[in-house]
XYZ file of C-alpha atoms in Angstrom:
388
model
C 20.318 -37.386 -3.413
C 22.498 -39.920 -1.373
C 23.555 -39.395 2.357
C 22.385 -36.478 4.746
C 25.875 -35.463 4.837
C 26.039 -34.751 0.517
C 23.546 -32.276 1.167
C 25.040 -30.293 3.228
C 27.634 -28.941 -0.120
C 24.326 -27.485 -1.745
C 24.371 -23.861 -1.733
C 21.578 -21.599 -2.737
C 21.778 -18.151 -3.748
C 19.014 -16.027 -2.889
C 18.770 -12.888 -4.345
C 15.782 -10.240 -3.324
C 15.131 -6.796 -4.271
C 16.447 -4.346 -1.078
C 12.745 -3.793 0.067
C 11.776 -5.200 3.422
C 9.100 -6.751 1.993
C 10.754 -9.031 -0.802
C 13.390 -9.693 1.858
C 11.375 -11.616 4.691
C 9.729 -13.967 2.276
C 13.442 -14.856 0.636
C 14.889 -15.286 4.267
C 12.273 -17.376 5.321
C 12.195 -19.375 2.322
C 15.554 -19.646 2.871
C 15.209 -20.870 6.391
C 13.249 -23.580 5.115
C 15.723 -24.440 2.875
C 18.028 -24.796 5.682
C 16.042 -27.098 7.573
C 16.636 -29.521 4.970
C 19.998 -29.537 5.528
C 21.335 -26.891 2.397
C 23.577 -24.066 2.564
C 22.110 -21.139 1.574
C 23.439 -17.375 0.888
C 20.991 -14.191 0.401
C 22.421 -11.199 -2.253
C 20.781 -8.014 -1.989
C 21.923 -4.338 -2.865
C 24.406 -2.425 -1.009
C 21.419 0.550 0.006
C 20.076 -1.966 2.425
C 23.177 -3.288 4.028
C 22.515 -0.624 7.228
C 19.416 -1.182 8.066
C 19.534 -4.869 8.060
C 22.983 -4.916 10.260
C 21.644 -2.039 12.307
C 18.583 -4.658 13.226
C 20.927 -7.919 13.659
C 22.601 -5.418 16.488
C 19.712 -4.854 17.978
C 18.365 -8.101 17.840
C 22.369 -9.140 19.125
C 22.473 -11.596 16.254
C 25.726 -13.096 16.157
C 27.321 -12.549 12.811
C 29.738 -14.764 10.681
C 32.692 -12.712 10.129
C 33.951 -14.568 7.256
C 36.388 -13.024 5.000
C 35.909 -13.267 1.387
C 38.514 -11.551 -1.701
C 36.564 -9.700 -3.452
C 36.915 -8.853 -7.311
C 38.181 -5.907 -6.494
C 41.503 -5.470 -4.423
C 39.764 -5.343 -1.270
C 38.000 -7.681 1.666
C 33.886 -8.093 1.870
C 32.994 -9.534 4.883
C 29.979 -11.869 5.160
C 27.604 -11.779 7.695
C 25.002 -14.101 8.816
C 21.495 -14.257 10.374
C 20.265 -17.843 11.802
C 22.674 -19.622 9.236
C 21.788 -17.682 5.976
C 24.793 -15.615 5.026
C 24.382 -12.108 4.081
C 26.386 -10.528 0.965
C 25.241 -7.114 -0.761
C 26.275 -5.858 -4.138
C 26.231 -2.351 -5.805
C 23.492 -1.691 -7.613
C 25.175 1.646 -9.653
C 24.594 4.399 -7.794
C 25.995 6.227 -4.554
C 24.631 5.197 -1.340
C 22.725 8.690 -0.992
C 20.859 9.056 -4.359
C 17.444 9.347 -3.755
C 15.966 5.865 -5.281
C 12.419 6.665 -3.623
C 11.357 9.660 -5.961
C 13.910 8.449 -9.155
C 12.526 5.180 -8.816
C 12.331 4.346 -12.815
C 16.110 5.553 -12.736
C 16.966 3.785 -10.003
C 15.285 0.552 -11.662
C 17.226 0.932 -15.019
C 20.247 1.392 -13.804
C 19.981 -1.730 -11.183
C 18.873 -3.619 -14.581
C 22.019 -2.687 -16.129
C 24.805 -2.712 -12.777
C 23.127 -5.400 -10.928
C 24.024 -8.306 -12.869
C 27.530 -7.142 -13.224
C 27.804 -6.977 -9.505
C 26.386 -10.011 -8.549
C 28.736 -11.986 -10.845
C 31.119 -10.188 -9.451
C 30.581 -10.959 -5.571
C 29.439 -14.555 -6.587
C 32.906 -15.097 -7.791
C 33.409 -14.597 -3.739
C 31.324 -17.490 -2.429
C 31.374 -21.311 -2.672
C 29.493 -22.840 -6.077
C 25.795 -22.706 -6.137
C 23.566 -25.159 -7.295
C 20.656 -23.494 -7.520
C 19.748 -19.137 -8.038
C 16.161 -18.176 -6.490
C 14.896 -14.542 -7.687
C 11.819 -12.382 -7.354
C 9.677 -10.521 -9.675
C 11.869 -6.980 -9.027
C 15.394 -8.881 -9.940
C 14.383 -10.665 -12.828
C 17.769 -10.276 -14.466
C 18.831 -12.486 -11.832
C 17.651 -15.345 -14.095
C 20.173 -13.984 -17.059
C 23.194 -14.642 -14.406
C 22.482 -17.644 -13.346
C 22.454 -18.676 -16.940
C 25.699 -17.438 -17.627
C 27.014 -19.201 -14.782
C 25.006 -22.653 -16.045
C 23.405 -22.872 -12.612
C 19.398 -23.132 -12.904
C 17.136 -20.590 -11.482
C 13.526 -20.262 -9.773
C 11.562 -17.555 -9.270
C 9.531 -16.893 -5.567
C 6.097 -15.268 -6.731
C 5.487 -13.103 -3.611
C 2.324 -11.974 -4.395
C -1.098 -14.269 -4.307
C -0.962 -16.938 -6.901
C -4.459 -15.401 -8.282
C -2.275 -12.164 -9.058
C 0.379 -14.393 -10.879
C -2.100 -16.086 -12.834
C -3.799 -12.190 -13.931
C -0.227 -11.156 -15.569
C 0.532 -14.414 -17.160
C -2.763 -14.268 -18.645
C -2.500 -10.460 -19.829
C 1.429 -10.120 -20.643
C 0.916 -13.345 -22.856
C -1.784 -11.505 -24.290
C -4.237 -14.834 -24.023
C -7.707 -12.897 -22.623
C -9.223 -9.931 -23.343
C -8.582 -6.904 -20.725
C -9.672 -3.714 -19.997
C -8.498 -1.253 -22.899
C -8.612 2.599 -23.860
C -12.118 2.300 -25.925
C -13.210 -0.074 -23.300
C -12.246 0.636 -20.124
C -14.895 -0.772 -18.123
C -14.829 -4.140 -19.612
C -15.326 -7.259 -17.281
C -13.373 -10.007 -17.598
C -13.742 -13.626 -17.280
C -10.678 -15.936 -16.341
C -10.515 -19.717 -15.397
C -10.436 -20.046 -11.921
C -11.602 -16.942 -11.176
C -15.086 -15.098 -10.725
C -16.277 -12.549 -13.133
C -13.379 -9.537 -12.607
C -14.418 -6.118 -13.166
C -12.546 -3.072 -13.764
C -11.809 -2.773 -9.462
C -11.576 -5.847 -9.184
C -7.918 -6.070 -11.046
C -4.747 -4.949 -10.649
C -3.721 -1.161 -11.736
C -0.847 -2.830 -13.627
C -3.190 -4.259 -16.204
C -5.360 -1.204 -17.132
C -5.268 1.305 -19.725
C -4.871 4.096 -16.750
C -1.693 2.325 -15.438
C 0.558 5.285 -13.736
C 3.308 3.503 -13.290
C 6.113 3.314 -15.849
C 9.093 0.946 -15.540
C 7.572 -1.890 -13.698
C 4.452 -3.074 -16.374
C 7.619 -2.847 -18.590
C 9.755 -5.039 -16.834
C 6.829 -7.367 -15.873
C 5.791 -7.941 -19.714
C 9.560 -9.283 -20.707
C 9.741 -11.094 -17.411
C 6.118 -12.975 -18.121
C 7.310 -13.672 -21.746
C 10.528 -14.865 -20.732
C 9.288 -17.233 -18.036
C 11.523 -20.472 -20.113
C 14.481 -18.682 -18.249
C 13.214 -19.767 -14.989
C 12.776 -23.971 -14.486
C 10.834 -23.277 -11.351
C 7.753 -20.756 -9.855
C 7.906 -20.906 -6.330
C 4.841 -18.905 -4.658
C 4.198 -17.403 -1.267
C 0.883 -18.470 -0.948
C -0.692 -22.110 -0.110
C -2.819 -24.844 -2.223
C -5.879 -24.457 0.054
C -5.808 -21.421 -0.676
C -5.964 -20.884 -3.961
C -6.466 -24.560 -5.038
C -8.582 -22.927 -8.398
C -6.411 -20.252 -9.641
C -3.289 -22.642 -9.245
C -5.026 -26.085 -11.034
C -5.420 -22.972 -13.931
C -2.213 -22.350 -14.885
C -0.990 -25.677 -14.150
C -0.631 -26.620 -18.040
C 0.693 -22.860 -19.372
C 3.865 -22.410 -16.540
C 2.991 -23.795 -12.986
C 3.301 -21.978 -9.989
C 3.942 -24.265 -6.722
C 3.180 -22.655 -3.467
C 5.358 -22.953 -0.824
C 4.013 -20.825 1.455
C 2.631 -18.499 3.386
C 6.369 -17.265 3.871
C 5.250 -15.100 7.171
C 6.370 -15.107 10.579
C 6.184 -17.975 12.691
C 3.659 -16.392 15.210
C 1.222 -16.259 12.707
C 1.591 -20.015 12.020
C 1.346 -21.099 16.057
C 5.211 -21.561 16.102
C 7.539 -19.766 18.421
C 8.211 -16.077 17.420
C 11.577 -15.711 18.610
C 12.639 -18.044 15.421
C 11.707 -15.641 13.109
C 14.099 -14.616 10.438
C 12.539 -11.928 9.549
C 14.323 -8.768 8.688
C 12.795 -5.057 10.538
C 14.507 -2.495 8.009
C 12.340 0.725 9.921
C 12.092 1.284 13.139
C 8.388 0.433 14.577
C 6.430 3.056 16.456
C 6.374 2.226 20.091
C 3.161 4.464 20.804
C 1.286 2.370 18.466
C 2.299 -0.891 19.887
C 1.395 0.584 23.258
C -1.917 1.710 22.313
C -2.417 -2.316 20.139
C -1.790 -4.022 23.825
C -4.594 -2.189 24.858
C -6.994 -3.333 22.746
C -9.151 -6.415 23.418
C -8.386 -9.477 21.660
C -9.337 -10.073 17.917
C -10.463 -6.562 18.032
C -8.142 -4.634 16.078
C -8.088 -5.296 12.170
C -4.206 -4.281 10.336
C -4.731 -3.679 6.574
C -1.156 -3.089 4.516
C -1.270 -1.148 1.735
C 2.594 -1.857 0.175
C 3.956 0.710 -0.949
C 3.247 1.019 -5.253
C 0.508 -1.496 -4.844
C -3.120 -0.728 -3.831
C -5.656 -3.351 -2.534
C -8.557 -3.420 -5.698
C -11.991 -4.005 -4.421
C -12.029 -7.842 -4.995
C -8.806 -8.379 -2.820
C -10.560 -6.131 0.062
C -13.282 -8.757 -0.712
C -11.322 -11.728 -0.327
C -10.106 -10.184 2.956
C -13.589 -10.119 4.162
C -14.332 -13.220 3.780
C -16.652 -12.725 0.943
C -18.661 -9.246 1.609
C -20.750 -8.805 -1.908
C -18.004 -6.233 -3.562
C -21.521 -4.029 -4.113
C -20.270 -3.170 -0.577
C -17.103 -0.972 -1.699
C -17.592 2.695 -2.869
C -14.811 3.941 -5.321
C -13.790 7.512 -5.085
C -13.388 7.649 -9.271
C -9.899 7.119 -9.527
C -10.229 3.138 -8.352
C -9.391 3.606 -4.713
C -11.797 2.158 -2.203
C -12.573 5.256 0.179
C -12.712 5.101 3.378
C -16.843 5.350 4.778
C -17.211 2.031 2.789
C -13.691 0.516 4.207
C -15.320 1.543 7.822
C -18.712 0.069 6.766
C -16.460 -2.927 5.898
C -14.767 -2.853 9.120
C -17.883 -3.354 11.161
C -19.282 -5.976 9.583
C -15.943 -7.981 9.603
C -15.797 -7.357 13.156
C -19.327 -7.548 15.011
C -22.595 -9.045 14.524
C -23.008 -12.794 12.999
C -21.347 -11.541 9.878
C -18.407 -11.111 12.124
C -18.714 -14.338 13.953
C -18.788 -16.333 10.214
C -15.718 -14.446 9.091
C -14.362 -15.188 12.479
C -14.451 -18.923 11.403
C -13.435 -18.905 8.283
C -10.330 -16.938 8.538
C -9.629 -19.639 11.835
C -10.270 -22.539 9.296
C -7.725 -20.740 6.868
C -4.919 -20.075 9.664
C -5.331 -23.917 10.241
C -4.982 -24.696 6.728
C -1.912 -22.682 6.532
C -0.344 -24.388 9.183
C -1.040 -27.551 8.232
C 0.751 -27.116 4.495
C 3.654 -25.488 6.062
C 4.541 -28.398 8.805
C 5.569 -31.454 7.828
C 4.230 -33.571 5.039
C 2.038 -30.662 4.329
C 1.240 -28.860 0.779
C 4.011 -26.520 0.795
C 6.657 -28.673 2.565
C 6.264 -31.439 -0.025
C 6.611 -28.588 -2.766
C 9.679 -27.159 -1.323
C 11.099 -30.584 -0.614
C 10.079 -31.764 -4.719
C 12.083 -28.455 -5.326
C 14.899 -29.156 -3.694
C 15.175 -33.213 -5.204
C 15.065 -31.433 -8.518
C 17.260 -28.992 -8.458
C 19.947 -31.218 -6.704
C 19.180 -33.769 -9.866
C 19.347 -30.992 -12.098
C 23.181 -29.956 -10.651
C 24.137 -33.287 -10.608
C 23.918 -33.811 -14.102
């Protein structure tokens, strides 16, 4: 691309499922995207609009009160948060319908309304050059096709998790299956995986229904997207990554988290807080001495297997976890875990290595780093690509 000044027409749409937690990662990809001087708009459903303008009052976020026709005979007005406009789309169903216990429903029908919508409001905005979608909005991908503008996907999950589905939706290990459930398995880049150790996606016990579904056409459909962007870091995963590098290669440009974890000032955080936090517990957290207090997330369909817990640790032998029969660490062997990660010279070793880790983050997300030259390659390409 030619003078600072051309890239400043480049727009990028991102568009995230309207969870909190495939938000953040899109708005602070996108704020990285900014930096290097593009335009960039994020497109989620109508359900979340509330929440995330109920926290930009709070937060007394300015908002750009741009007014855009809309398809329809009406006005949409587009907000903003640190330079990344805001615009939300229907995904099919009233504002009240419960999405949380219909959720296959609710997934169908955004499959089938979403894209319609989108087109719709994107007929709003200035051109884009460039779509980015995640793994929950893969029809995202299908737009942006019929709109001849190329798309990426942002992996959110660990790359290692990326490389597991790629390797079962494409069918090219062997897995776990009904007559053998218990079956290890053996991956490149990877130790030996057992039955804990992977994802409940990818076993013959799998309870949930529209999302293996949707994952299996997305992973055998990856031509639609030129690009796999991943929340995660090469120092990280340097193994896992190099493995898939010759079937459909996944460039980290991560971690996408907030700034205060990366030794950068917090109140630049882009980050979106769609539920209220519990002040008690934040109360009771400053009370605590420092580096004493381990947080373990959970998500919300997704539970930690035994080898991720492991990873956490540091690498505690994953004899160390218990399973309560249905594949769920319990919790004597999570507090068994706990103290080991946190006193003795166990502790003090894990200590060091997660410090060494924090530093390697850092360093691929500044400047000339990992991730930064992966996001700026991105960016050079997909400029190219619209230019042609």
């Amino acid at each position: 691309m030619g003078a600072e000044g051309e890239k400043q027409e480049v727009h990028v749409l991102v568009v995230a499922f309207s969870s909190q937690g495939h938000i953040n990662p899109m708005l602070r990809l996108g704020k990285r995207l900014t930096s290097k001087g593009l335009r960039v708009t994020l497109a989620t459903t109508e359900i979340a609009r509330t929440r995330i303008l109920s926290h930009l009052a709070e937060k007394s976020t300015t908002t750009d009160t741009t007014i855009a026709a809309d398809a329809a005979p009406t006005t949409t007005t587009i907000y903003s948060v640190s330079g990344i406009r805001l615009a939300f789309y229907s995904d099919g169903l009233s504002l009240d319908y419960d999405r949380k216990n219909n959720l296959d429903y609710y997934m169908e029908t955004l499959q089938k309304c979403g894209p319609i919508n989108l087109s719709n409001i994107m007929q709003t905005l200035p051109k884009f050059s460039c779509i980015i979608t995640n793994p929950f909005v893969p029809w995202a991908a299908d737009v942006a096709a019929n709109h001849n503008i190329p798309c990426a996907l942002l992996w959110i999950q660990p790359c290692t998790i990326y490389a597991i589905y790629y390797r079962f939706y494409n069918s090219l290990n062997s897995f776990p299956i009904k007559e053998n459930p218990e079956m290890s398995v053996e991956l490149p880049g990877l130790p030996l995986l057992h039955t804990q150790d992977l994802p409940s996606f990818v076993l013959p016990s799998n309870p949930f229904g529209s999302f293996p579904k949707m994952f299996s056409n997305m992973f055998q459909s990856l031509n639609k997207f030129k690009w796999i962007l991943g929340n995660s870091f090469y120092e990280l995963e340097k193994a896992v990554i190099d493995s898939v590098d010759e079937l459909h290669p996944i460039k980290p440009v991560g971690p996408l988290v907030p700034p205060s974890l990366l030794g950068q000032d917090p109140s630049f955080d882009i980050g979106i807080e769609m539920w209220k936090s519990e002040g008690t517990c934040m109360e009771w957290l400053n009370q605590q001495n420092p580096d004493s207090v381990i947080y373990i997330s959970f998500g919300s369909i997704t539970v930690l297997s035994s080898k991720q817990m492991e990873n956490i640790a540091m690498g505690i032998k994953s004899s160390k976890f218990g399973m309560d029969g249905e594949g769920v660490v319990n919790s004597e062997e999570i507090e068994s875990c706990i103290k080991e990660m946190t006193s003795g010279p166990r502790g003090e070793e894990i200590k060091k290595k997660a410090l060494k880790l924090k530093q390697a983050a850092r360093d691929a997300v500044a400047e000339g780093g990992t991730s930064d030259r992966n996001i700026q390659a991105f960016v050079d390409e997909f400029i190219a690509v619209s230019c042609n």
